[in-house]
């Protein structure tokens, strides 16, 4: 269905921009949102698929075994209780849909939503058999609306700022069958939303140096509605992206990106989640500092059919990770995207 929708949009609108000359590097790496603005009455549709794998457990910036995790004090105890289970692996497929429209040369509006599929494998402690079990969740995530305003648009420098709000449309009551319950609320990472209204701000810069482009984006997000209906809110998010791209031809470019991510500690906790069960259900195991490396390739079709349709791929690998408490760490992720 998604592929069919993309084909219909591309065929119906490809001749509208056939006269325009579009370069593969006119946008940033596909993982960066709000990296560009549009001219008056221009619009753009996008679809991204992000696949992420998480495997190893980390305490701080050190790996920790599942056995040691299950002998670690849990957040519900005074230091004598330990976790009954330990996460083994997690995978996520996130389908992201976006639309942009510019009512003027200085303002661009952006709307983004997502649909998530998640699976987590957990290992039980030895005294309960040590077997593994799987839980799954799926559903729509939070919807984000962004207002982008152009500051500078010269031949060599382009700058804009953005601000917006994330609406709590994603469920925070995802449930599944576990060995302990036939209807258990799943851990924080398996939920599809935050449950809070989150305000955010970004500033984006781009320096054009012939076939090279250098970009920077600073992003800040903070819950603005207090704790959600289940008694918690995520910490503030800070992101910094630095990237360089090189255009081989009009229709082909590559990019190299360094990304820093910070998330603050969680405020409150979900009382229905038993912290003794797993590190994934303990709100004390929230917050991190991460540095990731991204390598991307961007292609723009210059043929008549699907003209100016952009297809991009980016592979992302961790360089540095430091987690608060015990958390499952990113192994790798990749994003493939279409823009028109």
Coordinates of C-alpha atoms in Angstrom, one line a residue:
X1 CA 0.0 0.0 0.0
X2 CA 2.8 2.4 0.9
X3 CA 4.7 1.6 -2.4
X4 CA 1.5 2.1 -4.4
X5 CA 0.8 5.5 -2.8
X6 CA 4.3 6.6 -3.6
X7 CA 4.0 5.6 -7.2
X8 CA 0.6 7.4 -7.6
X9 CA 1.9 10.6 -6.1
X10 CA 5.1 10.5 -8.2
X11 CA 3.3 9.9 -11.5
X12 CA 0.7 12.5 -10.9
X13 CA 3.1 15.3 -9.8
X14 CA 6.4 14.5 -11.6
X15 CA 5.6 16.7 -14.6
X16 CA 4.9 19.7 -12.3
X17 CA 8.6 20.0 -11.5
X18 CA 10.0 18.6 -14.7
X19 CA 11.5 22.0 -15.6
X20 CA 13.3 22.3 -12.3
X21 CA 16.9 21.2 -11.8
X22 CA 17.2 19.2 -8.6
X23 CA 20.5 18.1 -7.1
X24 CA 21.0 15.0 -5.0
X25 CA 22.7 17.0 -2.2
X26 CA 20.0 19.7 -1.9
X27 CA 18.8 18.0 1.2
X28 CA 20.8 16.8 4.2
X29 CA 21.2 13.1 5.3
X30 CA 17.9 11.3 5.3
X31 CA 17.9 10.8 9.1
X32 CA 17.8 14.6 9.7
X33 CA 14.4 16.2 9.8
X34 CA 13.7 19.9 9.1
X35 CA 17.1 20.4 7.3
X36 CA 15.7 22.5 4.5
X37 CA 12.9 25.0 3.6
X38 CA 10.9 25.6 0.4
X39 CA 9.9 28.4 -1.8
X40 CA 6.4 29.8 -1.9
X41 CA 3.7 27.2 -2.9
X42 CA 6.2 24.4 -3.0
X43 CA 5.3 21.2 -1.3
X44 CA 7.1 17.9 -0.6
X45 CA 6.0 14.4 0.5
X46 CA 8.3 11.9 2.2
X47 CA 8.4 8.4 3.5
X48 CA 11.2 6.8 5.6
X49 CA 11.7 3.3 6.9
X50 CA 14.1 3.1 9.9
X51 CA 15.2 -0.4 11.1
X52 CA 17.0 -0.6 14.4
X53 CA 18.6 -3.4 16.3
X54 CA 19.5 -3.4 20.0
X55 CA 21.4 -6.3 21.6
X56 CA 24.0 -5.7 24.4
X57 CA 23.2 -4.4 27.9
X58 CA 25.2 -1.4 29.1
X59 CA 25.7 0.0 32.6
X60 CA 27.2 3.5 32.1
X61 CA 29.6 3.0 29.1
X62 CA 30.5 -0.6 30.0
X63 CA 28.9 -3.8 28.8
X64 CA 27.1 -5.9 31.4
X65 CA 26.0 -9.5 31.2
X66 CA 22.4 -10.7 31.6
X67 CA 23.5 -12.7 34.6
X68 CA 25.0 -9.7 36.3
X69 CA 22.0 -7.6 35.3
X70 CA 19.7 -10.1 37.1
X71 CA 21.8 -9.8 40.2
X72 CA 21.8 -6.0 40.2
X73 CA 19.5 -4.0 42.7
X74 CA 16.3 -2.9 41.1
X75 CA 14.7 0.5 41.5
X76 CA 11.8 -0.8 43.7
X77 CA 14.0 -2.1 46.5
X78 CA 16.2 -0.8 49.2
X79 CA 19.2 -2.5 47.7
X80 CA 18.4 -6.1 48.6
X81 CA 16.0 -7.0 45.7
X82 CA 17.2 -7.8 42.2
X83 CA 15.7 -8.0 38.7
X84 CA 13.8 -11.1 37.8
X85 CA 14.4 -10.8 34.0
X86 CA 16.9 -9.2 31.6
X87 CA 16.3 -7.9 28.1
X88 CA 18.1 -10.0 25.5
X89 CA 17.4 -8.1 22.2
X90 CA 15.0 -5.6 20.6
X91 CA 14.1 -4.7 17.1
X92 CA 12.1 -1.8 15.7
X93 CA 10.7 -0.9 12.3
X94 CA 9.5 2.7 12.2
X95 CA 7.6 3.9 9.2
X96 CA 7.7 7.7 9.0
X97 CA 5.4 9.9 6.8
X98 CA 6.0 13.6 6.2
X99 CA 4.6 16.5 4.3
X100 CA 5.9 20.0 3.8
X101 CA 4.3 23.1 2.4
X102 CA 5.6 26.7 2.0
X103 CA 2.8 29.4 2.2
X104 CA 5.5 32.0 1.5
X105 CA 9.2 32.3 0.6
X106 CA 10.1 32.7 4.3
X107 CA 7.8 30.1 6.0
X108 CA 7.7 26.4 5.6
X109 CA 5.2 24.1 7.5
X110 CA 6.0 20.5 8.2
X111 CA 3.9 17.6 9.5
X112 CA 5.3 14.2 10.5
X113 CA 3.9 11.0 11.9
X114 CA 5.0 7.4 12.3
X115 CA 3.8 3.8 12.6
X116 CA 6.0 1.5 14.7
X117 CA 6.5 -2.3 15.0
X118 CA 8.6 -3.4 17.9
X119 CA 9.7 -6.8 19.3
X120 CA 11.6 -7.5 22.5
X121 CA 13.1 -10.8 23.7
X122 CA 13.7 -11.2 27.4
X123 CA 15.5 -13.9 29.4
X124 CA 14.1 -15.1 32.7
X125 CA 16.3 -15.7 35.8
X126 CA 17.7 -19.2 36.3
X127 CA 15.4 -20.1 39.2
X128 CA 12.4 -19.7 36.9
X129 CA 14.0 -21.8 34.2
X130 CA 16.1 -19.2 32.4
X131 CA 14.0 -19.4 29.2
X132 CA 13.4 -16.5 26.9
X133 CA 10.1 -15.0 25.9
X134 CA 9.0 -12.4 23.3
X135 CA 6.6 -9.5 23.5
X136 CA 5.4 -7.3 20.6
X137 CA 3.8 -3.9 20.1
X138 CA 2.7 -1.9 17.1
X139 CA 0.8 1.3 16.5
X140 CA 1.0 5.0 15.5
X141 CA 3.5 7.2 17.2
X142 CA 3.3 10.9 18.3
X143 CA 2.5 13.5 15.5
X144 CA 4.9 16.4 15.2
X145 CA 4.1 19.8 13.7
X146 CA 7.0 22.2 12.8
X147 CA 7.1 25.8 11.8
X148 CA 10.3 26.6 9.8
X149 CA 11.4 30.2 9.2
X150 CA 14.2 31.2 6.8
X151 CA 16.9 33.5 8.1
X152 CA 19.4 33.7 5.3
X153 CA 19.4 32.2 1.7
X154 CA 22.6 33.3 -0.2
X155 CA 24.6 31.3 -2.7
X156 CA 27.0 30.0 0.0
X157 CA 25.1 30.3 3.2
X158 CA 21.6 29.0 4.1
X159 CA 20.1 29.3 7.7
X160 CA 16.7 28.7 9.2
X161 CA 15.2 28.1 12.6
X162 CA 12.3 25.9 13.5
X163 CA 9.9 25.5 16.4
X164 CA 7.0 23.2 17.0
X165 CA 5.1 20.8 19.1
X166 CA 4.7 17.0 19.4
X167 CA 1.2 15.8 20.0
X168 CA 0.7 12.6 22.2
X169 CA -1.1 10.5 19.6
X170 CA 1.1 7.4 20.3
X171 CA -0.2 4.9 22.8
X172 CA 1.6 4.5 26.2
X173 CA -0.6 1.5 27.1
X174 CA 0.8 -1.2 24.9
X175 CA 0.2 -4.6 26.4
X176 CA 1.1 -8.3 25.7
X177 CA 1.2 -11.8 27.2
X178 CA 4.2 -12.5 29.4
X179 CA 5.0 -15.5 31.7
X180 CA 3.8 -13.3 34.7
X181 CA 0.5 -12.0 33.2
X182 CA -1.8 -12.5 30.3
X183 CA -2.2 -8.7 29.9
X184 CA 0.9 -6.9 31.1
X185 CA 1.7 -3.3 30.3
X186 CA 5.0 -3.4 28.4
X187 CA 8.2 -1.5 29.3
X188 CA 8.9 2.1 28.3
X189 CA 10.8 1.3 25.1
X190 CA 7.9 -0.8 23.8
X191 CA 5.4 2.1 24.1
X192 CA 4.7 4.1 20.9
X193 CA 4.5 7.6 22.4
X194 CA 5.5 9.8 25.3
X195 CA 2.0 10.7 26.6
X196 CA 3.0 14.4 26.8
X197 CA 2.9 17.5 24.7
X198 CA 6.5 18.3 23.8
X199 CA 7.8 21.6 22.6
X200 CA 10.9 21.7 20.5
X201 CA 13.3 24.2 18.7
X202 CA 15.9 23.7 16.0
X203 CA 18.5 25.9 14.2
X204 CA 20.0 24.7 10.9
X205 CA 23.0 26.0 8.9
X206 CA 24.3 25.0 5.5
X207 CA 27.6 26.1 3.9
X208 CA 27.9 25.4 0.2
X209 CA 31.5 24.9 -1.1
X210 CA 31.1 23.8 -4.7
X211 CA 30.5 20.1 -4.7
X212 CA 31.0 20.0 -1.0
X213 CA 28.3 21.0 1.5
X214 CA 28.8 21.3 5.3
X215 CA 25.8 21.4 7.6
X216 CA 24.9 21.7 11.3
X217 CA 21.7 21.3 13.1
X218 CA 21.0 21.8 16.8
X219 CA 17.8 20.4 18.2
X220 CA 16.2 20.8 21.7
X221 CA 12.9 19.2 22.9
X222 CA 11.2 19.4 26.3
X223 CA 7.9 18.1 27.7
X224 CA 5.6 21.2 28.3
X225 CA 2.5 19.5 29.7
X226 CA 3.9 18.0 32.9
X227 CA 3.7 14.2 33.6
X228 CA 1.4 12.0 31.4
X229 CA -1.7 10.1 32.6
X230 CA 0.5 7.3 34.0
X231 CA 2.6 9.6 36.1
X232 CA 5.9 10.1 34.2
X233 CA 7.6 12.3 31.6
X234 CA 10.7 11.8 29.6
X235 CA 13.7 14.0 30.2
X236 CA 14.8 16.8 27.8
X237 CA 16.3 15.8 24.5
X238 CA 19.3 17.6 22.9
X239 CA 20.7 16.7 19.5
X240 CA 23.6 18.0 17.4
X241 CA 24.2 16.9 13.9
X242 CA 27.3 17.8 11.9
X243 CA 27.6 16.5 8.3
X244 CA 29.5 16.9 5.1
X245 CA 28.3 15.8 1.7
X246 CA 29.9 15.5 -1.7
X247 CA 28.1 15.6 -5.1
X248 CA 29.6 13.3 -7.7
X249 CA 27.0 14.2 -10.3
X250 CA 23.7 16.1 -10.3
X251 CA 21.9 13.0 -9.4
X252 CA 24.3 11.3 -7.0
X253 CA 25.9 12.4 -3.7
X254 CA 27.2 10.9 -0.5
X255 CA 27.2 12.1 3.1
X256 CA 29.1 11.6 6.3
X257 CA 27.5 12.6 9.6
X258 CA 28.4 12.8 13.3
X259 CA 25.4 12.9 15.7
X260 CA 25.4 13.6 19.4
X261 CA 22.3 12.7 21.4
X262 CA 21.5 13.6 25.1
X263 CA 18.4 12.6 27.0
X264 CA 17.8 13.6 30.6
X265 CA 16.5 11.5 33.5
X266 CA 12.8 10.5 33.5
X267 CA 10.5 12.3 35.9
X268 CA 8.2 10.0 37.8
X269 CA 7.3 6.4 36.8
X270 CA 4.5 4.2 35.7
X271 CA 3.1 2.5 38.8
X272 CA 1.7 -0.4 36.8
X273 CA 5.2 -1.4 35.6
X274 CA 6.8 -3.6 38.2
X275 CA 10.4 -2.4 38.5
X276 CA 11.4 -5.8 39.9
X277 CA 10.5 -7.5 36.6
X278 CA 13.1 -6.0 34.3
X279 CA 15.4 -3.1 33.7
X280 CA 13.1 -2.2 30.8
X281 CA 10.3 -1.4 33.4
X282 CA 12.5 0.6 35.8
X283 CA 12.2 4.3 35.2
X284 CA 15.6 4.8 36.9
X285 CA 17.1 3.3 33.7
X286 CA 16.4 6.2 31.5
X287 CA 18.7 8.9 30.1
X288 CA 21.9 8.7 28.0
X289 CA 24.7 10.4 26.1
X290 CA 25.4 8.9 22.6
X291 CA 27.6 9.7 19.6
X292 CA 26.8 8.0 16.3
X293 CA 28.4 7.9 12.9
X294 CA 26.2 8.0 9.7
X295 CA 27.2 7.2 6.1
X296 CA 24.6 8.0 3.5
X297 CA 24.0 8.0 -0.3
X298 CA 21.4 10.1 -2.1
X299 CA 20.0 9.6 -5.6
X300 CA 17.7 11.8 -7.7
X301 CA 16.0 10.3 -10.7
X302 CA 16.5 12.5 -13.8
X303 CA 14.4 10.5 -16.2
X304 CA 10.9 11.7 -17.3
X305 CA 8.9 9.2 -15.2
X306 CA 9.4 9.8 -11.5
X307 CA 11.6 12.8 -12.4
X308 CA 13.1 14.5 -9.4
X309 CA 12.1 11.7 -7.0
X310 CA 14.8 11.3 -4.4
X311 CA 15.9 8.0 -2.8
X312 CA 18.3 8.0 0.1
X313 CA 20.0 5.4 2.3
X314 CA 21.9 6.0 5.5
X315 CA 23.6 3.4 7.8
X316 CA 24.2 4.5 11.4
X317 CA 26.6 2.9 13.9
X318 CA 27.4 3.8 17.5
X319 CA 30.8 5.4 18.4
X320 CA 30.2 6.1 22.1
X321 CA 27.4 5.3 24.5
X322 CA 26.9 6.2 28.2
X323 CA 23.6 5.2 29.8
X324 CA 22.0 6.0 33.1
X325 CA 21.5 2.8 34.9
X326 CA 21.3 -0.5 32.9
X327 CA 19.9 -0.2 29.4
X328 CA 19.9 -2.1 26.1
X329 CA 22.3 -0.4 23.6
X330 CA 21.9 0.4 20.0
X331 CA 23.7 -2.1 17.8
X332 CA 23.1 -0.5 14.4
X333 CA 20.3 1.1 12.4
X334 CA 19.6 2.1 8.8
X335 CA 17.2 4.4 7.2
X336 CA 15.9 4.3 3.6
X337 CA 13.8 7.2 2.4
X338 CA 11.8 8.6 -0.5
X339 CA 11.2 12.3 -1.0
X340 CA 9.3 14.3 -3.7

